[in-house]
Tab-separated table of N, CA and C in Angstrom:
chain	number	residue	atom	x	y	z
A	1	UNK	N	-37.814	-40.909	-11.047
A	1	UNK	CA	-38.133	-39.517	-11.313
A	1	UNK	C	-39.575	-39.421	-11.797
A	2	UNK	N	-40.233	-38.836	-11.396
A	2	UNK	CA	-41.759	-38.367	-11.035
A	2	UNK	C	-41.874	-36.924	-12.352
A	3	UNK	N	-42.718	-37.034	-13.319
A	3	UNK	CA	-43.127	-36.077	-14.424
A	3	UNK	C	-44.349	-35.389	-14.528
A	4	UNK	N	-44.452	-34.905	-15.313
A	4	UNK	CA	-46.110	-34.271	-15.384
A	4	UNK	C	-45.764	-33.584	-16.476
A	5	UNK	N	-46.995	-33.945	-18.080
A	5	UNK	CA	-47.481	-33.248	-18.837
A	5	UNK	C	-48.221	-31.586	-18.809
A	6	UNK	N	-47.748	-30.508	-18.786
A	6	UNK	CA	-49.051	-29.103	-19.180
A	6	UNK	C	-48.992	-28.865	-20.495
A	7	UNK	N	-49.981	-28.687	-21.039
A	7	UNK	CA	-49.988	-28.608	-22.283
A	7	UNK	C	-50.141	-26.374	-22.218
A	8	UNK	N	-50.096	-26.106	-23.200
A	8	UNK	CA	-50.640	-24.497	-23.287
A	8	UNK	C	-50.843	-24.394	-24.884
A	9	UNK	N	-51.646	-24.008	-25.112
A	9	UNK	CA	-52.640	-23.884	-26.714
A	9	UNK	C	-52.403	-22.030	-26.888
A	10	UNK	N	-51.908	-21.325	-26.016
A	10	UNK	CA	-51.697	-19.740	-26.630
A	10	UNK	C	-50.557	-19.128	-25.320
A	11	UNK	N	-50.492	-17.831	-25.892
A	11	UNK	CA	-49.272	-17.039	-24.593
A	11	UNK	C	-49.729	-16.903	-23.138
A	12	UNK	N	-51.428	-16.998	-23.773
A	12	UNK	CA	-52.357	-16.480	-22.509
A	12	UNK	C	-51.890	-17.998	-21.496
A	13	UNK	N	-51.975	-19.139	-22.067
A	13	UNK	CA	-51.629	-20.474	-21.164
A	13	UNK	C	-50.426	-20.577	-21.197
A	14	UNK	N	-49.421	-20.256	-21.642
A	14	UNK	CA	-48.179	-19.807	-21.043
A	14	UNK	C	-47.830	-19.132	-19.718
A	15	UNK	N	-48.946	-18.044	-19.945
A	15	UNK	CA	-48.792	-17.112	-19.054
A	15	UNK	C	-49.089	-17.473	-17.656
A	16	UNK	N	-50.243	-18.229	-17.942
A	16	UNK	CA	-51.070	-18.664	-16.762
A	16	UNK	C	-50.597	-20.083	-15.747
A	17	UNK	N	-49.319	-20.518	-16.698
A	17	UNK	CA	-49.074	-21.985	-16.807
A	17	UNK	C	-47.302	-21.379	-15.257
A	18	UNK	N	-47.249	-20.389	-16.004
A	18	UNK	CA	-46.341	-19.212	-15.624
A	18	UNK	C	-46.387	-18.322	-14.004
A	19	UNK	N	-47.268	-18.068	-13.811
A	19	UNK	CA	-48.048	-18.125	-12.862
A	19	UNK	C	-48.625	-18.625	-11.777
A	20	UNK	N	-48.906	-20.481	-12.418
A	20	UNK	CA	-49.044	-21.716	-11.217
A	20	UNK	C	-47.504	-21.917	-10.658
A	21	UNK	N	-46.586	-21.748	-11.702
A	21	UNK	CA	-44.927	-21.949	-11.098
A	21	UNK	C	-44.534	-21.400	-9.844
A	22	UNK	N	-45.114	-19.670	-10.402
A	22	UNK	CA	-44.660	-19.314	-9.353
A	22	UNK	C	-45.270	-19.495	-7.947
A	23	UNK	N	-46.550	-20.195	-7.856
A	23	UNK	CA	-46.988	-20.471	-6.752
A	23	UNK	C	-46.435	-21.229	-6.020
A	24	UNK	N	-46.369	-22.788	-6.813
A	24	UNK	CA	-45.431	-23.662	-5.891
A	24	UNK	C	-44.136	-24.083	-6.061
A	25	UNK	N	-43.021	-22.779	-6.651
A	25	UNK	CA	-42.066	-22.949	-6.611
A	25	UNK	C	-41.334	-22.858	-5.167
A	26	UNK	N	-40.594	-23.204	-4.635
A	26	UNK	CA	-40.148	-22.846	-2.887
A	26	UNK	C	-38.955	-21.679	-3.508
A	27	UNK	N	-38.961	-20.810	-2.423
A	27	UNK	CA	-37.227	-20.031	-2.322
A	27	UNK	C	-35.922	-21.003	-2.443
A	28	UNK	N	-35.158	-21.150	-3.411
A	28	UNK	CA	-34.229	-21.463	-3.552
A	28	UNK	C	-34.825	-22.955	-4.009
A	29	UNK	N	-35.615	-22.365	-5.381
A	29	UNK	CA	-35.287	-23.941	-6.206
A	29	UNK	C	-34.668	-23.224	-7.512
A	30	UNK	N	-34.225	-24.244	-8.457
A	30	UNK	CA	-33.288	-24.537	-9.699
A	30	UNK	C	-34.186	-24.855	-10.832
A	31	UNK	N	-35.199	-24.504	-11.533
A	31	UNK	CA	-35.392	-24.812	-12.819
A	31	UNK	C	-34.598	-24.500	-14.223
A	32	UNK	N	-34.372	-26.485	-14.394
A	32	UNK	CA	-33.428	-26.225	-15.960
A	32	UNK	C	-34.332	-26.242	-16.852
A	33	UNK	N	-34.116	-25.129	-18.029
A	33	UNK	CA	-34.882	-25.203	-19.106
A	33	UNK	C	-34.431	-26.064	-20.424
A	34	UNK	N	-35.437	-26.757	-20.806
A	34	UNK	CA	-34.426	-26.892	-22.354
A	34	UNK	C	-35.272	-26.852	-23.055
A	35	UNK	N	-35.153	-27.036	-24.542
A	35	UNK	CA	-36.271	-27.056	-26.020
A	35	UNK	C	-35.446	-26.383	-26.693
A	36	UNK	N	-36.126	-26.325	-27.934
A	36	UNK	CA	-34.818	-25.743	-28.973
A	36	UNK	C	-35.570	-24.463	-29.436
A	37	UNK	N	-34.246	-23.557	-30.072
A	37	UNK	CA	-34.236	-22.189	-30.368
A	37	UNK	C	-35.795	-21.994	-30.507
A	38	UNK	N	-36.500	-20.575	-29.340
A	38	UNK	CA	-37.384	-20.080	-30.512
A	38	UNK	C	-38.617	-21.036	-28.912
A	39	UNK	N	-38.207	-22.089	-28.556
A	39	UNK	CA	-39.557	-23.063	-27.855
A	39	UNK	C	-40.000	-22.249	-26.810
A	40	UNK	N	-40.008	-21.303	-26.226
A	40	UNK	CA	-40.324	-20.269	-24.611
A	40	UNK	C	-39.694	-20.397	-23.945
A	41	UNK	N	-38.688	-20.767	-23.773
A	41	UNK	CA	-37.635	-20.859	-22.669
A	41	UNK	C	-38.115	-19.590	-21.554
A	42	UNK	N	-37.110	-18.488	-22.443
A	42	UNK	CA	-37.465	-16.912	-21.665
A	42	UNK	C	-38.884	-16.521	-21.739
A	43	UNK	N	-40.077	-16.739	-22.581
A	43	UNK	CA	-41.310	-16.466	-22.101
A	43	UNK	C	-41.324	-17.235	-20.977
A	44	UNK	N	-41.431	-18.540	-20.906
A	44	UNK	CA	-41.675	-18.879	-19.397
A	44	UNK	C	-41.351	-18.070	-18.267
A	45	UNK	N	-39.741	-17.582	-18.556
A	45	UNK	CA	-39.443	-17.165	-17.261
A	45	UNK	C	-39.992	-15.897	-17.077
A	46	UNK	N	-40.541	-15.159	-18.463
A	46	UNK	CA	-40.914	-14.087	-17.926
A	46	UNK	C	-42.471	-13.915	-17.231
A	47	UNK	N	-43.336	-15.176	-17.698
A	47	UNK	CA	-44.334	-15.572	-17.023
A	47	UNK	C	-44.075	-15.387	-15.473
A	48	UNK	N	-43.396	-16.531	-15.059
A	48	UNK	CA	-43.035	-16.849	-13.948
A	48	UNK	C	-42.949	-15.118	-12.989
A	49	UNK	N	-42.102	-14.620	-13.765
A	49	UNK	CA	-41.064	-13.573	-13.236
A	49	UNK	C	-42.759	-11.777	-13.159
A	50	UNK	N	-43.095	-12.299	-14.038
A	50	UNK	CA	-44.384	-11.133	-13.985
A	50	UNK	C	-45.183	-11.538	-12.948
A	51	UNK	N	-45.602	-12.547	-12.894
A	51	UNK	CA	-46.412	-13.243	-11.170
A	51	UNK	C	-45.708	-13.093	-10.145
A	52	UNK	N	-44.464	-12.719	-9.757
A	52	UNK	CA	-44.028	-12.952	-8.493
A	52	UNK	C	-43.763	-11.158	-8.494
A	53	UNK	N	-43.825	-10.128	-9.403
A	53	UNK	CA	-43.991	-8.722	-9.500
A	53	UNK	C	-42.819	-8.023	-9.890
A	54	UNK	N	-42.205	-9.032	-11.130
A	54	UNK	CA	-41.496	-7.765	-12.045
A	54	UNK	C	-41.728	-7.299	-12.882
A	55	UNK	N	-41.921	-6.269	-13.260
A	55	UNK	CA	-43.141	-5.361	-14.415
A	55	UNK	C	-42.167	-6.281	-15.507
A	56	UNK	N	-43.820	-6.265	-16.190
A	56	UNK	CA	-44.042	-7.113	-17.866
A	56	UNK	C	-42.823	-6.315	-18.448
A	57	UNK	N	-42.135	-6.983	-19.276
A	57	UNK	CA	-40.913	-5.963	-20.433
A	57	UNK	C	-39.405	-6.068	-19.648
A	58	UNK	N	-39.600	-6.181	-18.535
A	58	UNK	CA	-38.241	-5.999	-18.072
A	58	UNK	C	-37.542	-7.289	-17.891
A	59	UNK	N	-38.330	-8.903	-17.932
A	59	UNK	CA	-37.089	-9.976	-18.123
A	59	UNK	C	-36.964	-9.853	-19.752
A	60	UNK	N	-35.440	-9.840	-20.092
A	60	UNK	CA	-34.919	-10.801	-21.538
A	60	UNK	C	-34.329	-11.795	-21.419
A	61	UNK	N	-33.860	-11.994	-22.248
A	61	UNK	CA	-32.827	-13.136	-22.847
A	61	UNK	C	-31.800	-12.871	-22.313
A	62	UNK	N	-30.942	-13.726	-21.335
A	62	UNK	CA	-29.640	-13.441	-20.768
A	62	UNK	C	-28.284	-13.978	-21.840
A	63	UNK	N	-28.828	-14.422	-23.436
A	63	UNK	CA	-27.598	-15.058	-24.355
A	63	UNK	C	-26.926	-14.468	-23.923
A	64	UNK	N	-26.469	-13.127	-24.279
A	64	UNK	CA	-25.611	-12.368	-24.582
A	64	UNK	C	-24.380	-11.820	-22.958
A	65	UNK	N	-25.299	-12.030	-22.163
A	65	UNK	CA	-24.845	-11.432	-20.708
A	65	UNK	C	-24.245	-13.023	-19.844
A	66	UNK	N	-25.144	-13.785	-19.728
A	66	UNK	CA	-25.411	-14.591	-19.352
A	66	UNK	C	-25.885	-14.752	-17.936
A	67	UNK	N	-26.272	-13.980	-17.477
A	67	UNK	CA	-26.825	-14.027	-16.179
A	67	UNK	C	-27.446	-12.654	-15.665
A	68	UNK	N	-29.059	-12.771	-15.551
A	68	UNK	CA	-29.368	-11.433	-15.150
A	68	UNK	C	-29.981	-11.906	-13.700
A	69	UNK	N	-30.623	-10.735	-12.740
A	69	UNK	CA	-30.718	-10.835	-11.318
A	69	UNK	C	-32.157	-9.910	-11.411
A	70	UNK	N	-33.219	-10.609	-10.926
A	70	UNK	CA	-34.137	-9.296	-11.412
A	70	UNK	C	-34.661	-9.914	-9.930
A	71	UNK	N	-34.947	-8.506	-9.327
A	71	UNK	CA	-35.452	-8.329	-7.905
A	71	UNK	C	-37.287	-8.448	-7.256
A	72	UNK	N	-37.478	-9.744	-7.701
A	72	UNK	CA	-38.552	-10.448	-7.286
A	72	UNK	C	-38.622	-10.576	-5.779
A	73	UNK	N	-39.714	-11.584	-5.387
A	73	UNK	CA	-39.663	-11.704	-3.894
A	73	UNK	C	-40.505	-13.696	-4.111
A	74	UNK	N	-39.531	-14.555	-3.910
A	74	UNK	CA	-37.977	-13.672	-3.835
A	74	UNK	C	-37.338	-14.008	-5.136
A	75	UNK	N	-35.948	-13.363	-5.061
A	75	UNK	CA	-35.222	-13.049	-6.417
A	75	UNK	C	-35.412	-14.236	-7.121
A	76	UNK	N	-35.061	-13.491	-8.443
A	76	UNK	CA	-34.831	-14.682	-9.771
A	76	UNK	C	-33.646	-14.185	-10.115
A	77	UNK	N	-32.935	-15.392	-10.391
A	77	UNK	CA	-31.705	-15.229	-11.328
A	77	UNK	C	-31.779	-16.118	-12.378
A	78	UNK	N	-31.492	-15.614	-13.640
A	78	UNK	CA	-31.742	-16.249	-14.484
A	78	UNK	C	-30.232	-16.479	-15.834
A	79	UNK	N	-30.199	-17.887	-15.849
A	79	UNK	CA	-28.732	-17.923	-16.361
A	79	UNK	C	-29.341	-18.562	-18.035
A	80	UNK	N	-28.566	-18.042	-19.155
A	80	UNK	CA	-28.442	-18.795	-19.968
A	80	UNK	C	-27.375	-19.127	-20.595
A	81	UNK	N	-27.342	-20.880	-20.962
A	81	UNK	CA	-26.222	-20.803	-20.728
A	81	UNK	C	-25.959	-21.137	-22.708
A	82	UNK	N	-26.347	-20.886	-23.532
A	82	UNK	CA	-26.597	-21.132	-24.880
A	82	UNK	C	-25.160	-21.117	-25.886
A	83	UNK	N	-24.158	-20.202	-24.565
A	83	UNK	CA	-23.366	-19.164	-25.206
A	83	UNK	C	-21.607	-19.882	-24.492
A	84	UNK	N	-22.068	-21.076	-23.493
A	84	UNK	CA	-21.146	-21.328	-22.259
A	84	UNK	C	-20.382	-22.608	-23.316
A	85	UNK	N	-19.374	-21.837	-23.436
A	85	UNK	CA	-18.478	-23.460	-24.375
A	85	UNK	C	-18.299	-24.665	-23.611
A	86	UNK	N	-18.348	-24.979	-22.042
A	86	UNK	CA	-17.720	-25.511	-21.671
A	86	UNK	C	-18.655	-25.991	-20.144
A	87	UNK	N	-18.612	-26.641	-19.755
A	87	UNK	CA	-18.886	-26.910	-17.797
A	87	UNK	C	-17.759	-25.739	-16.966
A	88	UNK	N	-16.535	-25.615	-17.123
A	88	UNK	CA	-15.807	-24.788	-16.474
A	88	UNK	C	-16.170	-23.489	-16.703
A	89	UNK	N	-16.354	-23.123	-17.902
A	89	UNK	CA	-16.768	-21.678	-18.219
A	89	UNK	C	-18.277	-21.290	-17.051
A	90	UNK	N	-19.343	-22.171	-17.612
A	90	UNK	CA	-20.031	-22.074	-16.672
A	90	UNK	C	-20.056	-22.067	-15.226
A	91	UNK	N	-18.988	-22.875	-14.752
A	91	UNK	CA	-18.577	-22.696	-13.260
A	91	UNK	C	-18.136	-21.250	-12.691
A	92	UNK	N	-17.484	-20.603	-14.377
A	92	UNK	CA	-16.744	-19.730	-13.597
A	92	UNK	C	-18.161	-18.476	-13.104
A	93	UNK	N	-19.049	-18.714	-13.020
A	93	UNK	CA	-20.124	-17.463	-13.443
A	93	UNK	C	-20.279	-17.851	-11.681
A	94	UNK	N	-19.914	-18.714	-11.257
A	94	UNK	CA	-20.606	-19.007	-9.980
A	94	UNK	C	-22.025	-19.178	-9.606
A	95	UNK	N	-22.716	-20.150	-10.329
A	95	UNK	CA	-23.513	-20.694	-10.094
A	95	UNK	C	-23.702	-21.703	-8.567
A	96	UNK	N	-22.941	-22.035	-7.897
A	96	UNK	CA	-23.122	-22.572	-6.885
A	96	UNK	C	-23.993	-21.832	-5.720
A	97	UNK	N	-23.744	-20.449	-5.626
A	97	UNK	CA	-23.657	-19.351	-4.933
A	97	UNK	C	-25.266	-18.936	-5.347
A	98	UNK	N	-25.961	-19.198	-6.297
A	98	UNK	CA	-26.923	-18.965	-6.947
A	98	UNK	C	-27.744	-20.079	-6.530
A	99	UNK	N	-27.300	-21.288	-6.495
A	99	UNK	CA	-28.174	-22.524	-6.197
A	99	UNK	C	-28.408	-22.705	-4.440
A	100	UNK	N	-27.422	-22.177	-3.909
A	100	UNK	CA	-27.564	-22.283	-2.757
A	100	UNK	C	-28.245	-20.834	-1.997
A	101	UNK	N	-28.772	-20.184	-2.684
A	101	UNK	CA	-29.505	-18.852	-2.327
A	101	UNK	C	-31.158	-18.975	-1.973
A	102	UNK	N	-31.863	-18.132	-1.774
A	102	UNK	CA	-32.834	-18.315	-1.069
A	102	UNK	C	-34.138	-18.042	-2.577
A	103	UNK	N	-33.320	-17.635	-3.763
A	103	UNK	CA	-33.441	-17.052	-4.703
A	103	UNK	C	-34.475	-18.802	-5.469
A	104	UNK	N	-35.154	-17.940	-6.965
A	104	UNK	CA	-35.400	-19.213	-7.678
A	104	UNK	C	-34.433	-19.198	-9.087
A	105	UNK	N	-33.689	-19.845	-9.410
A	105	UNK	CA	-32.792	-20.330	-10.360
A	105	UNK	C	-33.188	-20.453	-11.223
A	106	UNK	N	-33.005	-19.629	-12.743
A	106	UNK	CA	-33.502	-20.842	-13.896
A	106	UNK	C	-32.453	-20.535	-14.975
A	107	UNK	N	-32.089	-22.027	-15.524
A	107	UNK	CA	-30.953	-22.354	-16.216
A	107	UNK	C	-31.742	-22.625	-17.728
A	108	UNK	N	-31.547	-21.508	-18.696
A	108	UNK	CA	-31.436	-21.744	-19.966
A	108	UNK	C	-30.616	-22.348	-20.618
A	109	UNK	N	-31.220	-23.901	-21.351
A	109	UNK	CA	-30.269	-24.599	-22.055
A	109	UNK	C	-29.749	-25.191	-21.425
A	110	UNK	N	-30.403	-26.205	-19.992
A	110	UNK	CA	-29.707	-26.629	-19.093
A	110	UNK	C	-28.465	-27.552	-19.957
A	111	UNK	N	-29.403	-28.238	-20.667
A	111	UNK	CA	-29.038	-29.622	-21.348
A	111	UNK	C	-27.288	-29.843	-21.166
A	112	UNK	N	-26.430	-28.456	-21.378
A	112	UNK	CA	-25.599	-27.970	-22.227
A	112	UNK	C	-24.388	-28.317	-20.499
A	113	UNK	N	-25.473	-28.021	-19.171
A	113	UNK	CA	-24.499	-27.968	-18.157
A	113	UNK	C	-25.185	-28.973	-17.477
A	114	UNK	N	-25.392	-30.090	-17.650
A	114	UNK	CA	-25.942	-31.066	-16.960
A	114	UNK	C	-25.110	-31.035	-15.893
A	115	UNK	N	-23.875	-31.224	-16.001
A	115	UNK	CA	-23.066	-31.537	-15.104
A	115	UNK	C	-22.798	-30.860	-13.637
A	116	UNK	N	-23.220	-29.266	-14.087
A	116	UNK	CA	-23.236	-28.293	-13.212
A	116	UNK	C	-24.119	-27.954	-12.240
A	117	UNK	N	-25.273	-28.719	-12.722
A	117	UNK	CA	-26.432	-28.384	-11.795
A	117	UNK	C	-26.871	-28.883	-10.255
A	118	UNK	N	-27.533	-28.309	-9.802
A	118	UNK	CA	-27.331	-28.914	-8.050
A	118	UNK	C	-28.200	-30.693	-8.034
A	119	UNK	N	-27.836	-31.224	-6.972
A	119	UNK	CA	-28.675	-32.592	-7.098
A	119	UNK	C	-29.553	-33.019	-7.591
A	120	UNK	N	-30.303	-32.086	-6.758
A	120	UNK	CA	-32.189	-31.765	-7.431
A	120	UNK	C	-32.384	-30.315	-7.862
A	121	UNK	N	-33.107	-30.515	-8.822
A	121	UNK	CA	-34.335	-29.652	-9.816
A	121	UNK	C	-35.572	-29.571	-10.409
A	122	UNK	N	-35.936	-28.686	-10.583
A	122	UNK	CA	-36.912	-29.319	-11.497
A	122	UNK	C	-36.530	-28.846	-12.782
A	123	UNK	N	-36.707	-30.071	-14.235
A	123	UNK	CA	-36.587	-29.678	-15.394
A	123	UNK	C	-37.719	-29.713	-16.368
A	124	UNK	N	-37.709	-28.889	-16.770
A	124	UNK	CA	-39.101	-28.860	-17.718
A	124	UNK	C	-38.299	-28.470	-19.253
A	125	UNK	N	-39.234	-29.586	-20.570
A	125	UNK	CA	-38.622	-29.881	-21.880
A	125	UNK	C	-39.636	-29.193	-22.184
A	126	UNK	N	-39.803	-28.336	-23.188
A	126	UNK	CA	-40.296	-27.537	-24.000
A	126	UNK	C	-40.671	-27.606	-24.983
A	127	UNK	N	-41.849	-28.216	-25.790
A	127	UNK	CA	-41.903	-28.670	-27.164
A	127	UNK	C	-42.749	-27.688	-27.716
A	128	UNK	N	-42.701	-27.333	-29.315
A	128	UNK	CA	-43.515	-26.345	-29.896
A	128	UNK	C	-44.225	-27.092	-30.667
A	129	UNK	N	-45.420	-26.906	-30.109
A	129	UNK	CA	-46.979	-27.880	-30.570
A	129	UNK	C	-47.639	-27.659	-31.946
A	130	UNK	N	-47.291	-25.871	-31.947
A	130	UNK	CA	-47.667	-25.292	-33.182
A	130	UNK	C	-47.496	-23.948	-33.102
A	131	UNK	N	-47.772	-23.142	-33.428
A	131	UNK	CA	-47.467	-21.528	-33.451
A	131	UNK	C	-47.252	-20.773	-32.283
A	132	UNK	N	-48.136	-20.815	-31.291
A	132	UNK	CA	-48.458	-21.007	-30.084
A	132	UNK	C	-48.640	-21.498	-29.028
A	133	UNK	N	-48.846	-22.821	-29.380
A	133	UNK	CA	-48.610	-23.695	-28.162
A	133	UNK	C	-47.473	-24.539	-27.904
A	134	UNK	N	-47.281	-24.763	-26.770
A	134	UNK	CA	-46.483	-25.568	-26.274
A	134	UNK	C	-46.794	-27.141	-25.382
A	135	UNK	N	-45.867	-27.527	-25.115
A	135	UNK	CA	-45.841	-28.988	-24.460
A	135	UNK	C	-44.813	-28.546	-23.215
A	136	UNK	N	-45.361	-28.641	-22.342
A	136	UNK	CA	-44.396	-28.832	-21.337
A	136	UNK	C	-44.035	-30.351	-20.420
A	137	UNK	N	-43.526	-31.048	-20.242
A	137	UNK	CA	-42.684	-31.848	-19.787
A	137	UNK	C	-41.619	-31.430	-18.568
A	138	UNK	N	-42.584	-31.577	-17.122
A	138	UNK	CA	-41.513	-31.126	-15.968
A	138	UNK	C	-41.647	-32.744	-15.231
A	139	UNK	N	-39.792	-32.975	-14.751
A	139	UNK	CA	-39.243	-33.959	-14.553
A	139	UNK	C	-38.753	-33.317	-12.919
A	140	UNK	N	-39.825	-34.155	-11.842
A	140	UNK	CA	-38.840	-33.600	-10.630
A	140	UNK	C	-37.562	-34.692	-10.675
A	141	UNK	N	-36.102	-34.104	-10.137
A	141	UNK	CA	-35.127	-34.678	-10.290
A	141	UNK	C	-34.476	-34.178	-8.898
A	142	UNK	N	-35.273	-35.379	-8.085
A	142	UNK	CA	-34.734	-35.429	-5.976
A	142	UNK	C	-36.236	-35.354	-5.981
A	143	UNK	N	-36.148	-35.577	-4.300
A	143	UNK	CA	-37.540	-35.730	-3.385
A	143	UNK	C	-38.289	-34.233	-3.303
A	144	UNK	N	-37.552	-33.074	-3.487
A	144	UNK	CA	-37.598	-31.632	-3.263
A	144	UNK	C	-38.949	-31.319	-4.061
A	145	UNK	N	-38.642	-31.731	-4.999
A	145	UNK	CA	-39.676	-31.146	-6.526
A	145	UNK	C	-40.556	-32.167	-6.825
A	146	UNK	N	-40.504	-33.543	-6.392
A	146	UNK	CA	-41.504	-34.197	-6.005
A	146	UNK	C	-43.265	-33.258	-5.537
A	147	UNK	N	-42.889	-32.734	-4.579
A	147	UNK	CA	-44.064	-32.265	-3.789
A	147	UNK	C	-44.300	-30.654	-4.922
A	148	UNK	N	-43.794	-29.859	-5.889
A	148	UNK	CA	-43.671	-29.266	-6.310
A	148	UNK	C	-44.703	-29.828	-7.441
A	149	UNK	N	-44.588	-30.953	-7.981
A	149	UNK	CA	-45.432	-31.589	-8.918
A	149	UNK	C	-46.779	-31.696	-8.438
A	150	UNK	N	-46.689	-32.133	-7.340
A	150	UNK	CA	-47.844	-32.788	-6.824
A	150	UNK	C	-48.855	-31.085	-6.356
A	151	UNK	N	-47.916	-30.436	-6.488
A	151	UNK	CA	-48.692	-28.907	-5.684
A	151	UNK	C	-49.504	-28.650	-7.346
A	152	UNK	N	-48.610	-28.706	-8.665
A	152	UNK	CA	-49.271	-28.357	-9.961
A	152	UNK	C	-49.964	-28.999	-10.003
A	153	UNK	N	-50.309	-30.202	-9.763
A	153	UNK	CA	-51.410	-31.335	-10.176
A	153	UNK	C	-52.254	-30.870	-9.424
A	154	UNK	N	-52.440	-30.372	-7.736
A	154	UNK	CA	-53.584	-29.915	-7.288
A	154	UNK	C	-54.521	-28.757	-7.809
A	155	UNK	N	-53.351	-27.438	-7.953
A	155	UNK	CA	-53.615	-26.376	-8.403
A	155	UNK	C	-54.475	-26.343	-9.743
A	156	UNK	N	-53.694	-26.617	-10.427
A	156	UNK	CA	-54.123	-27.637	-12.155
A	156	UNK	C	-55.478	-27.665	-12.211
A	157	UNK	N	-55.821	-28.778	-11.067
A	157	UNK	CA	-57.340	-29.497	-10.809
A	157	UNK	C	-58.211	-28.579	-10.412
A	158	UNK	N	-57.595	-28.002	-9.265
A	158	UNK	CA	-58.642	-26.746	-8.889
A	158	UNK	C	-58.748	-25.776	-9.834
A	159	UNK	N	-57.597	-25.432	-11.187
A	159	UNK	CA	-58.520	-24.178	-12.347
A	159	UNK	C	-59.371	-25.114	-13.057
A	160	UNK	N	-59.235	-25.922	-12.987
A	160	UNK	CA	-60.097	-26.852	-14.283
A	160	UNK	C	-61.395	-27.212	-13.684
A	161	UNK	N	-61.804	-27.034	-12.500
A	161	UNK	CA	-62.870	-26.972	-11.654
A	161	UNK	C	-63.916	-25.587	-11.420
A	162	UNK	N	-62.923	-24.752	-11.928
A	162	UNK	CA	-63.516	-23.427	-11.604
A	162	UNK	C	-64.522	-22.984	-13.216
């Protein structure tokens, strides 16, 4: 399994970090999130989710619901699963149906449904650096997200050039 360090020092490199995702994410990939309470989980996704053109304010936190559908291009569905006692519980939400969509996936708190998740993903660990910044840690997991890494490492190079 193939990794890559981004670091982000404010929201603005969150944002922006948020942004490269959505470039070389493909239709119908799976990002699991993890880090603990409070690390950006849902800022990320709402990064992500504001670059591909869903007005700023409208992703939250799916704790409580556990699965929202916000009409990107193409869609995001976004599961968390913080709240899921169990692997079966989580099955029952039908996540399969979600992984196999044309859609991009992202699993809050993967950690919790390891079991559930499709072959390959990409997972990114979440560390809080300090007030504002973060550590990101994305793990391609299959050959899929391999080239997904290798697209951030280009992209990466080319802002740091500019």
């Amino acid at each position: 399994m193939n990794s890559r360090i981004s670091e982000a020092s404010s929201e603005a490199d969150t944002a922006r970090f948020g942004a490269l995702l959505a470039r070389v994410l493909p239709p119908g990939s799976t990002v699991a999130l993890c880090g603990t309470l409070g690390a950006g989980k849902t800022r990320l996704v709402q990064a992500v989710a504001e670059a591909l053109g869903v007005p700023e304010g409208e992703v939250a936190s799916p704790t409580f619901v556990l699965i929202k559908e916000y009409g990107a291009r193409p869609p995001i569905y976004h599961f968390d699963a913080y709240r899921v006692r169990d692997d079966d519980e989580f099955l029952e939400l039908g996540p399969d149906e979600y992984f196999e969509s044309d859609g991009i996936v992202f699993v809050e708190w993967a950690d919790r449904v390891q079991n559930c998740l499709p072959r390959q993903y990409l997972r990114i660990e979440i560390e809080v650096t300090g007030h504002n910044s973060r550590r990101f840690k994305l793990t391609a997991v299959g050959a899929q997200y391999e080239s997904v890494l290798s697209q951030l490492a280009l992209y990466s190079a080319d802002e740091s050039a500019e």
